[in-house]
Coordinates of C-alpha atoms and ligand atoms in Angstrom, one line a residue:
X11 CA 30.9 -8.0 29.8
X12 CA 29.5 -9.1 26.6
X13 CA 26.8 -6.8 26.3
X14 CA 25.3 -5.8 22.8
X15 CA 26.4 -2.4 21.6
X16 CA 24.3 -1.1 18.1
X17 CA 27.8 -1.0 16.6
X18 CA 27.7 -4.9 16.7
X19 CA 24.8 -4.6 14.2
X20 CA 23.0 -7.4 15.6
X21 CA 19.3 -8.0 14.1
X22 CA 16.4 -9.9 14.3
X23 CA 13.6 -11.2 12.5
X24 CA 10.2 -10.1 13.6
X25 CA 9.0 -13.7 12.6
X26 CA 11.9 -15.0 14.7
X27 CA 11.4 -13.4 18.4
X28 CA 7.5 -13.2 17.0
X29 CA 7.8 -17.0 16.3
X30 CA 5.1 -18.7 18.5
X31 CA 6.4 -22.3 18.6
X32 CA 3.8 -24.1 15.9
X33 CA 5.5 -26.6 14.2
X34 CA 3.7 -29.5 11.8
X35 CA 2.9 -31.8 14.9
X36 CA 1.7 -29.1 17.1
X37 CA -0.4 -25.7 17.7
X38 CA 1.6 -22.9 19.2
X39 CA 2.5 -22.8 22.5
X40 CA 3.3 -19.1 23.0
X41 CA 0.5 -16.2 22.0
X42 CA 1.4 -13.6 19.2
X43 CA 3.4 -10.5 20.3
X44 CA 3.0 -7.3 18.4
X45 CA 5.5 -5.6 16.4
X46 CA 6.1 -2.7 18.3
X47 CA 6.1 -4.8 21.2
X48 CA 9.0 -7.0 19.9
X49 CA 10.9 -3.5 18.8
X50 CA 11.0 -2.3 22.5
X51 CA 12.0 -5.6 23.7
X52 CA 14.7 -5.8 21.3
X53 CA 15.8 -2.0 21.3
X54 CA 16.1 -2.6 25.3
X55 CA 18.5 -5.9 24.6
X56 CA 20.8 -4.0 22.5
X57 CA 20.1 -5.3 18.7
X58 CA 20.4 -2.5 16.3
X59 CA 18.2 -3.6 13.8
X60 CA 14.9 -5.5 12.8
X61 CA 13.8 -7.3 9.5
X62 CA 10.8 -8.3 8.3
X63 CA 8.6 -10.2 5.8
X64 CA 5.6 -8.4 4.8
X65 CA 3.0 -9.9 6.0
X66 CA 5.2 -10.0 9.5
X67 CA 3.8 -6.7 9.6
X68 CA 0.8 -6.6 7.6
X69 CA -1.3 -9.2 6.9
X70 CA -1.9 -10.7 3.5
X71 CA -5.7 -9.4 3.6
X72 CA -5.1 -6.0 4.8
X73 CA -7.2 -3.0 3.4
X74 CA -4.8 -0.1 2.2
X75 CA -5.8 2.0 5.5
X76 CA -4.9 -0.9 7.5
X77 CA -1.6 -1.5 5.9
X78 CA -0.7 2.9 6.5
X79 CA -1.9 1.9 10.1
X80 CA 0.2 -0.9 11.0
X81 CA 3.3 1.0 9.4
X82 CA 3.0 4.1 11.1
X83 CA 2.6 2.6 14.3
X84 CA 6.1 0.6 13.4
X85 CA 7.6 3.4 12.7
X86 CA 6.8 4.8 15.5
X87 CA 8.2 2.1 17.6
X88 CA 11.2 2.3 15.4
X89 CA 12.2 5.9 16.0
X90 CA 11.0 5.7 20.0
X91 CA 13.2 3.1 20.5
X92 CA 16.2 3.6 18.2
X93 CA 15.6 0.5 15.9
X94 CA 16.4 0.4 12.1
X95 CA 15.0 -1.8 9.7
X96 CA 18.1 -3.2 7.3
X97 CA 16.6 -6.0 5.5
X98 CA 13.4 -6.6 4.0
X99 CA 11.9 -10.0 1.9
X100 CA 8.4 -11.2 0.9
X101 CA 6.7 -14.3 2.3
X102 CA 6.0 -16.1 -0.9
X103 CA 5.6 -19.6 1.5
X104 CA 2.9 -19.4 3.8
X105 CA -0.2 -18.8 1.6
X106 CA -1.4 -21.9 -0.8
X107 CA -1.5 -20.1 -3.6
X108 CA 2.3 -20.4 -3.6
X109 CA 1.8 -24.1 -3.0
X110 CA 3.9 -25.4 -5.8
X111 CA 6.4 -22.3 -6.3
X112 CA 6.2 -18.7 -6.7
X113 CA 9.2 -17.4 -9.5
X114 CA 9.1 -21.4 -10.5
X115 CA 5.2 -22.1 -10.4
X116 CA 4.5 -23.7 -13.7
X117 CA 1.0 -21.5 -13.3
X118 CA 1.8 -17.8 -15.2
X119 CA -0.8 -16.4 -12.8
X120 CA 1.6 -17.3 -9.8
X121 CA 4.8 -16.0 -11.2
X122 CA 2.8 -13.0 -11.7
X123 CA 1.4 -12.9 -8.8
X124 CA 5.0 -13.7 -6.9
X125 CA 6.2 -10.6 -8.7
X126 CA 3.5 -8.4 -7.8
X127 CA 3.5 -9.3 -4.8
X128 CA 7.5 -8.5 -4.5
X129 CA 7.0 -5.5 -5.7
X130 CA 4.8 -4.1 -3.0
X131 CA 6.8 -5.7 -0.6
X132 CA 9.9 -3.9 -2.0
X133 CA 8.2 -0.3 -2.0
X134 CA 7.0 -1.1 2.3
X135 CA 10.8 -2.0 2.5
X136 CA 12.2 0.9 0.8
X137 CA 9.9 3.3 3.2
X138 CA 10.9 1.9 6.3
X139 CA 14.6 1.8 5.1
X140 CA 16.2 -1.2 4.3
X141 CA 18.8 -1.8 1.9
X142 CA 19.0 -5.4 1.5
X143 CA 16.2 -7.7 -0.2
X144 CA 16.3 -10.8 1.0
X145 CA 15.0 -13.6 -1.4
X146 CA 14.2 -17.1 0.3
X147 CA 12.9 -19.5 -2.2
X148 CA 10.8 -21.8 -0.1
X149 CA 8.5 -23.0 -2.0
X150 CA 10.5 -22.9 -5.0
X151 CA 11.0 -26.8 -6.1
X152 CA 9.7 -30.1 -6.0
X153 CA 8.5 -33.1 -4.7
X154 CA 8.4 -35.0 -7.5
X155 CA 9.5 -33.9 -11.4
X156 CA 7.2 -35.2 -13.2
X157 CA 5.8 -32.2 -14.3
X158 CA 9.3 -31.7 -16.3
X159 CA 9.9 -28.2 -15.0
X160 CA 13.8 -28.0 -14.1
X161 CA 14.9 -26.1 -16.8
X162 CA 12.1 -23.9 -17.2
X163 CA 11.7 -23.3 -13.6
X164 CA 15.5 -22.1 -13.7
X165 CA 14.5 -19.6 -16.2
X166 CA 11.5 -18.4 -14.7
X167 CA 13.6 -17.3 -11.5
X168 CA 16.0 -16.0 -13.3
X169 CA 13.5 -13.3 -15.3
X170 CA 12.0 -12.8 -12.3
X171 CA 15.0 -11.7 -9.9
X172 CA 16.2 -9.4 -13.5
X173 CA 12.8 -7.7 -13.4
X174 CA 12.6 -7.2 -10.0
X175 CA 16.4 -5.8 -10.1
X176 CA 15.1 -3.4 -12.6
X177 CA 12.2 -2.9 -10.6
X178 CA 14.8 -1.2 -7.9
X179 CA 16.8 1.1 -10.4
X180 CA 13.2 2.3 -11.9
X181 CA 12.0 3.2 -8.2
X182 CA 15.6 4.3 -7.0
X183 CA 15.5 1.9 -4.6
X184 CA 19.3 1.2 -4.9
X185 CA 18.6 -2.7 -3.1
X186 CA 20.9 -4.8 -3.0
X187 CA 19.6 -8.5 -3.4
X188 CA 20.4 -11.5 -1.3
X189 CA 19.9 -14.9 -2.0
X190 CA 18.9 -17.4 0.8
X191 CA 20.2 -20.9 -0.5
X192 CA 18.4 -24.3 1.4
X193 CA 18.3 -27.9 0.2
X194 CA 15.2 -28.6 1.5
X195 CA 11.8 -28.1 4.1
X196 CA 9.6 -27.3 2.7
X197 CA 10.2 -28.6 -0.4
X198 CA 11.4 -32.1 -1.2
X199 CA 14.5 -30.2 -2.9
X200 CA 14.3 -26.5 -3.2
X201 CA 16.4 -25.1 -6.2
X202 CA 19.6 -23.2 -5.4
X203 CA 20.3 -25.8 -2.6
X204 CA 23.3 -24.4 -1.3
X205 CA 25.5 -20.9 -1.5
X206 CA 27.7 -22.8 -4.6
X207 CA 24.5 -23.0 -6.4
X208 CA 23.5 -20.0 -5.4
X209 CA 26.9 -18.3 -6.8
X210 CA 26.9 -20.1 -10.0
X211 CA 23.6 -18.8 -10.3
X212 CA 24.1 -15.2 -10.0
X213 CA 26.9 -14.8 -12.6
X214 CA 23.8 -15.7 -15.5
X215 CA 22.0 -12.4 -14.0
X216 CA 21.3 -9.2 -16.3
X217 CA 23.1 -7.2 -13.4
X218 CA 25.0 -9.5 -11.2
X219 CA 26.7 -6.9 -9.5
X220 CA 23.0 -6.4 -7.3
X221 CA 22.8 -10.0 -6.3
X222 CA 24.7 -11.7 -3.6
X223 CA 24.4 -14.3 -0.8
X224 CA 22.3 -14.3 2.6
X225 CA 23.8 -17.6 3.5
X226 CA 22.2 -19.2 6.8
X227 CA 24.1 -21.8 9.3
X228 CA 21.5 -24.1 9.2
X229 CA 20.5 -24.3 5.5
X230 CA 24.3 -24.9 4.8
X231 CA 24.3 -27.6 7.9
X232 CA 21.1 -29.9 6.7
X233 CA 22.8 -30.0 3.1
X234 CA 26.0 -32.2 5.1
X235 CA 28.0 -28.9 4.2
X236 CA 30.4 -26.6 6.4
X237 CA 29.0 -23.0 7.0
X238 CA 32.3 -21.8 7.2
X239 CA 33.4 -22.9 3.6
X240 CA 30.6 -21.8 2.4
X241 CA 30.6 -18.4 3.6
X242 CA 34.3 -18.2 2.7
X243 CA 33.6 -18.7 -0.5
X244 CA 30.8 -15.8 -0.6
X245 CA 33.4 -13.7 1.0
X246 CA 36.0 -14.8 -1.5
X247 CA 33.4 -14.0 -4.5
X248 CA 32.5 -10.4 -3.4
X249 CA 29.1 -11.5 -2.5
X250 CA 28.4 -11.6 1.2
X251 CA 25.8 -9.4 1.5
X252 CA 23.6 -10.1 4.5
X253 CA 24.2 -13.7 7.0
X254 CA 21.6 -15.7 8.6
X255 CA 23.2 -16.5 12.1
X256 CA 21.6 -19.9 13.9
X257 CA 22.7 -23.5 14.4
X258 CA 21.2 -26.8 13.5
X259 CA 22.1 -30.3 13.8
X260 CA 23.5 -32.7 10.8
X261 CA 20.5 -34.2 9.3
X262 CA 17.7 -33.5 11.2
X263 CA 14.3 -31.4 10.6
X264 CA 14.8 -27.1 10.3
X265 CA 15.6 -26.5 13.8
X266 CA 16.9 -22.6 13.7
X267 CA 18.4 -23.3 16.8
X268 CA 19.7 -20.5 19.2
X269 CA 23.3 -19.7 18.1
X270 CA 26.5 -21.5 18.7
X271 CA 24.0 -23.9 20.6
X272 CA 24.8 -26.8 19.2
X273 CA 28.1 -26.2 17.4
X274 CA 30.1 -23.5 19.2
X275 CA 33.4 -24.8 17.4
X276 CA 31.8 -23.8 13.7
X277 CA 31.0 -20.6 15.4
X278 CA 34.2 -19.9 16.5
X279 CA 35.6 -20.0 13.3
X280 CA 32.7 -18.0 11.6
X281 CA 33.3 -15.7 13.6
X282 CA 36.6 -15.2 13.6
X283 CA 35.8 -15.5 9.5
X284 CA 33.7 -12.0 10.0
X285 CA 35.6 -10.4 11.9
X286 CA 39.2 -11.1 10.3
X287 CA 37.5 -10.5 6.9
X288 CA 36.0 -7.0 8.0
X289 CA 32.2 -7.8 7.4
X290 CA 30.7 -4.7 7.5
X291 CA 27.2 -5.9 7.3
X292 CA 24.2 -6.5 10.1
X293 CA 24.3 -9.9 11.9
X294 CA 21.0 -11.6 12.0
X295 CA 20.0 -14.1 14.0
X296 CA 18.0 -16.3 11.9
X297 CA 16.2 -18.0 14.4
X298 CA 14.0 -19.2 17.8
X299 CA 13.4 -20.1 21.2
X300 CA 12.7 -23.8 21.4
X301 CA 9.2 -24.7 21.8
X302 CA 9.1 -25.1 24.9
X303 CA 9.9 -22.0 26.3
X304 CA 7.5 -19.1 27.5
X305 CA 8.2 -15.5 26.6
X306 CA 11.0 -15.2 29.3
X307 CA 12.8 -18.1 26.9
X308 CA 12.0 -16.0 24.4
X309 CA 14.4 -13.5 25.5
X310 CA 16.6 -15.4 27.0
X311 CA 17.4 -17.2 23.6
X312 CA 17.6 -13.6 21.7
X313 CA 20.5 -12.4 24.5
X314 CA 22.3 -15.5 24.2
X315 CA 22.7 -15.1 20.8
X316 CA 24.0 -11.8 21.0
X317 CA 26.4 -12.9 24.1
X318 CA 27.6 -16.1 22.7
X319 CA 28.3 -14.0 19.3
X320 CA 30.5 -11.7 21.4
X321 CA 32.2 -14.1 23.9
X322 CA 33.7 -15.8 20.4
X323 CA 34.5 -12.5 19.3
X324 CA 36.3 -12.3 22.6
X325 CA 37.8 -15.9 21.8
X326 CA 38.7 -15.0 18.4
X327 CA 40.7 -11.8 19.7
X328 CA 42.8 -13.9 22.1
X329 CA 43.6 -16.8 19.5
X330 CA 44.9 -13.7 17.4
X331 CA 47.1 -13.0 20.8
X332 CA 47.7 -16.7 21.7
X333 CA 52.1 -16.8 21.1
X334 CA 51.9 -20.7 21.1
X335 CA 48.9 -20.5 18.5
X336 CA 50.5 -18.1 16.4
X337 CA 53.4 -19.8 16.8
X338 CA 51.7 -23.3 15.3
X339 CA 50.0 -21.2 12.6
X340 CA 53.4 -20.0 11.7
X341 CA 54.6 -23.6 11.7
X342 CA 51.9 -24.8 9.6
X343 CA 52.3 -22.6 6.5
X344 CA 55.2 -23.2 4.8
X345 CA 57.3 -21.0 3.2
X346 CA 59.6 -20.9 0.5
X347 CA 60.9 -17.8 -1.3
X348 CA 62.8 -19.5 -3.8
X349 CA 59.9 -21.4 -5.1
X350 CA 57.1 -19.4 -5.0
X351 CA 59.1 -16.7 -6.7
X352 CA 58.8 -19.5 -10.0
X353 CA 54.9 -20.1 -8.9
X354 CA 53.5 -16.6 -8.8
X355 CA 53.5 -15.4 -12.2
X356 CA 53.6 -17.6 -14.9
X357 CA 57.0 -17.0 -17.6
X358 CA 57.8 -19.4 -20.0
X359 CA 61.4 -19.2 -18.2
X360 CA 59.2 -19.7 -14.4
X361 CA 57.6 -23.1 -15.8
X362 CA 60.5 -24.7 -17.2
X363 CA 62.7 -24.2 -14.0
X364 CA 59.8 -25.6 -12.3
X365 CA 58.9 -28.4 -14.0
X366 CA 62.9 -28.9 -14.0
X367 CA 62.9 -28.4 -9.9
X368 CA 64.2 -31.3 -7.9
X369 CA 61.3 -31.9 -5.2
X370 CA 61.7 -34.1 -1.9
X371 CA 58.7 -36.2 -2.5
X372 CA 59.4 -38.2 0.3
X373 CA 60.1 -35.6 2.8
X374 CA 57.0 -33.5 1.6
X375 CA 54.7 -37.0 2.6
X376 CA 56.5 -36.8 6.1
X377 CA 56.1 -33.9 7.6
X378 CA 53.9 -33.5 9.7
X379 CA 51.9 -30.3 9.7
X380 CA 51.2 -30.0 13.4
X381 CA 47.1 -30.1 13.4
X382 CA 46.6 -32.3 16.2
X383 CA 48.2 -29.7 18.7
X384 CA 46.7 -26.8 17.0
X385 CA 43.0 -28.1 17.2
X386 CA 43.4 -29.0 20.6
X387 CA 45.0 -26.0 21.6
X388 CA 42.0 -24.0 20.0
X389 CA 39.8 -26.3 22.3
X390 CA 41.4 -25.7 25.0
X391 CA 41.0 -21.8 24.7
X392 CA 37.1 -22.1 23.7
X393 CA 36.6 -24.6 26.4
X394 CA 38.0 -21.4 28.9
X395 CA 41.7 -22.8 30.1
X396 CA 43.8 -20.8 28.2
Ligands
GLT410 C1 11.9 -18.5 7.1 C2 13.2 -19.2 6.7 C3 14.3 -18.4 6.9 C4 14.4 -17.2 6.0 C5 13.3 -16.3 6.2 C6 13.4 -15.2 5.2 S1 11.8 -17.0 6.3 O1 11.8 -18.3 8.5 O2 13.3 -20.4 7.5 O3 15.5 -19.1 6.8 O4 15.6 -16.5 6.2 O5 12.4 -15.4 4.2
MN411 MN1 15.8 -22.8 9.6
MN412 MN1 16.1 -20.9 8.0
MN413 MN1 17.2 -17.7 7.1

């Protein structure tokens, strides 16, 4: 019946279920619910998890007695209600003093100030348990480049996300890190725009083996780029580490919409991406009620996250059982034994026969691959007739 189980590893944001609708034209429409608050609420759903910035939980001002306060009464709510915390990050966005970057300020003070910051950030994650470190570069870019920073600024993340990796193995923290790629909001152009950057990144790390991908629907979306490929691709590279689970539409503002809300077809196939690749790791929804929805919206949007997530689960299981699908799929991929014996490993022998092979150029060009009916049969079993 579609209902969350914590073996579906479904999680939240505080700041997303916390989120009071403000946006850049308008105040907040809903009032501020508390953390432990927003842990029963989301224990009694069935998510399994919670994440958290910092300052989510503790504000940037705190005293030190204030900060042991709010996390022992999180805690608390934690282990009352059965919630874990899996993920952790830092806000390095909201205050001005990360205005024009944090790792990629061109002030020293900043970057050092980004770092320490991190760092305490790092050791409240590491007490209340989390594994992954989310890192979500919002303010890091540009509006304009004058100021002749690229490079440099490329450099100064990189040194920071090596110390802050060495950081980890010093404490025994044992985080893995997860980059959060977005081409843009707030920043005219943030760098690392999209998980291909983000990958190509990584491999110039000290210890790339701690750093992978927290890819997000939506960031992938407003870049004009499929979520699907994307996250294929950080499947494909070892590196899916943590996914940001939302919807947006095609070149418009950050909407963080409710998922499969607006593209339940790119769901489908993510899904069945997760699920036939064995993704072990939590599900987050990555975003939040529309603005103009009181708290009941609020909760409405976080359970149909969670039930739309399983319905295509649901979906995905009976496309796997579908005969006439499967029969399609089969039709579509091609096989040929004689071939692809010559293709697969490369012999000096394998090559010449190949480049000797007779192929039916024309008949190749002809065929047709049968897409048409296998789209629409895939419709027709999301849209609920098969
Ligand atoms: C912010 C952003 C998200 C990131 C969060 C983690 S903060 O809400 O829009 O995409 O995942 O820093
Ligand atoms: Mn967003
Ligand atoms: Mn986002
Ligand atoms: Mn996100």
């Amino acid at each position: 019946d579609f209902t969350p189980t914590l073996a579906d590893r479904f999680t939240f944001g505080l700041w997303t279920v916390g989120n009071t609708g403000r946006d850049p034209f308008g105040e907040a429409t809903r009032p501020v619910l508390r953390a432990p608050y927003l842990v029963e609420k989301l224990a009694a759903l069935g998510a399994y998890g919670v994440n958290l910035h910092d300052n989510d939980l503790v504000p940037i001002d705190a005293t030190a007695a204030q900060r042991d306060a709010l996390v022992r009464e999180f805690q608390q709510a934690l282990s009352d209600h059965g919630l874990v915390v899996p993920m952790a990050t830092t806000n390095l966005f909201s205050d001005p003093a990360f205005k024009d970057g944090a790792f990629t300020s061109a002030d020293a003070r900043v970057r050092a100030y980004a770092l320490s910051k991190t760092m305490h950030a790092m050791d409240l994650g590491a007490e209340l348990g989390a594994d992954t470190y989310v890192l979500w570069g919002g303010r890091e870019g540009t509006e304009v480049d004058a100021g002749g920073k690229l490079l440099d600024a490329l450099g100064w993340f990189r040194d920071s996300l090596n110390y802050l990796a060495a950081y980890s193995e010093s404490q025994g923290y044992g985080y893995r890190f997860a980059l959060e790629p977005k081409p843009n909001e707030p920043r005219a152009d943030i760098f690392l725009p999209t998980v291909g950057s983000a990958l190509g990144f990584i491999a110039t790390l000290e210890r790339p083996e701690l750093f992978g991908l927290n890819p997000e629907f939506a960031h992938e979306t407003m870049a004009g780029l499929s979520f699907p490929h994307a996250v294929a691709q950080a499947i494909d590279a070892g590196k899916l580490f943590h996914i940001d689970l939302n919807d947006q539409k095609m070149g418009r503002f950050d909407q963080d919409l409710r998922f499969g809300a607006e593209n339940p077809k790119g769901a489908f196939f993510l899904v069945q991406l997760l699920e036939d690749s064995g993704y072990a790791g939590p599900k987050h929804f990555d975003a939040h009620a529309l603005r103009t929805e009181d708290e009941a919206g609020v909760w409405a949007f976080a359970r149909g996250c969670m039930r739309t997530y399983l319905i295509l689960k649901d979906k995905v299981q009976r496309f796997a059982q579908d005969a006439e699908i499967q029969a399609a799929i089969a039709a579509y991929r091609v096989q040929d034994a004689e071939l692809e014996a010559l293709t697969g490993t490369f012999t000096p022998e394998n090559a010449g026969a190949l480049k000797a092979h007779a192929f039916d150029r024309a008949a190749l060009g002809t065929r047709g691959p049968g897409l048409e009916a296998l789209d629409q049969l895939t419709m027709e079993l999301l849209l609920g007739v098969r």
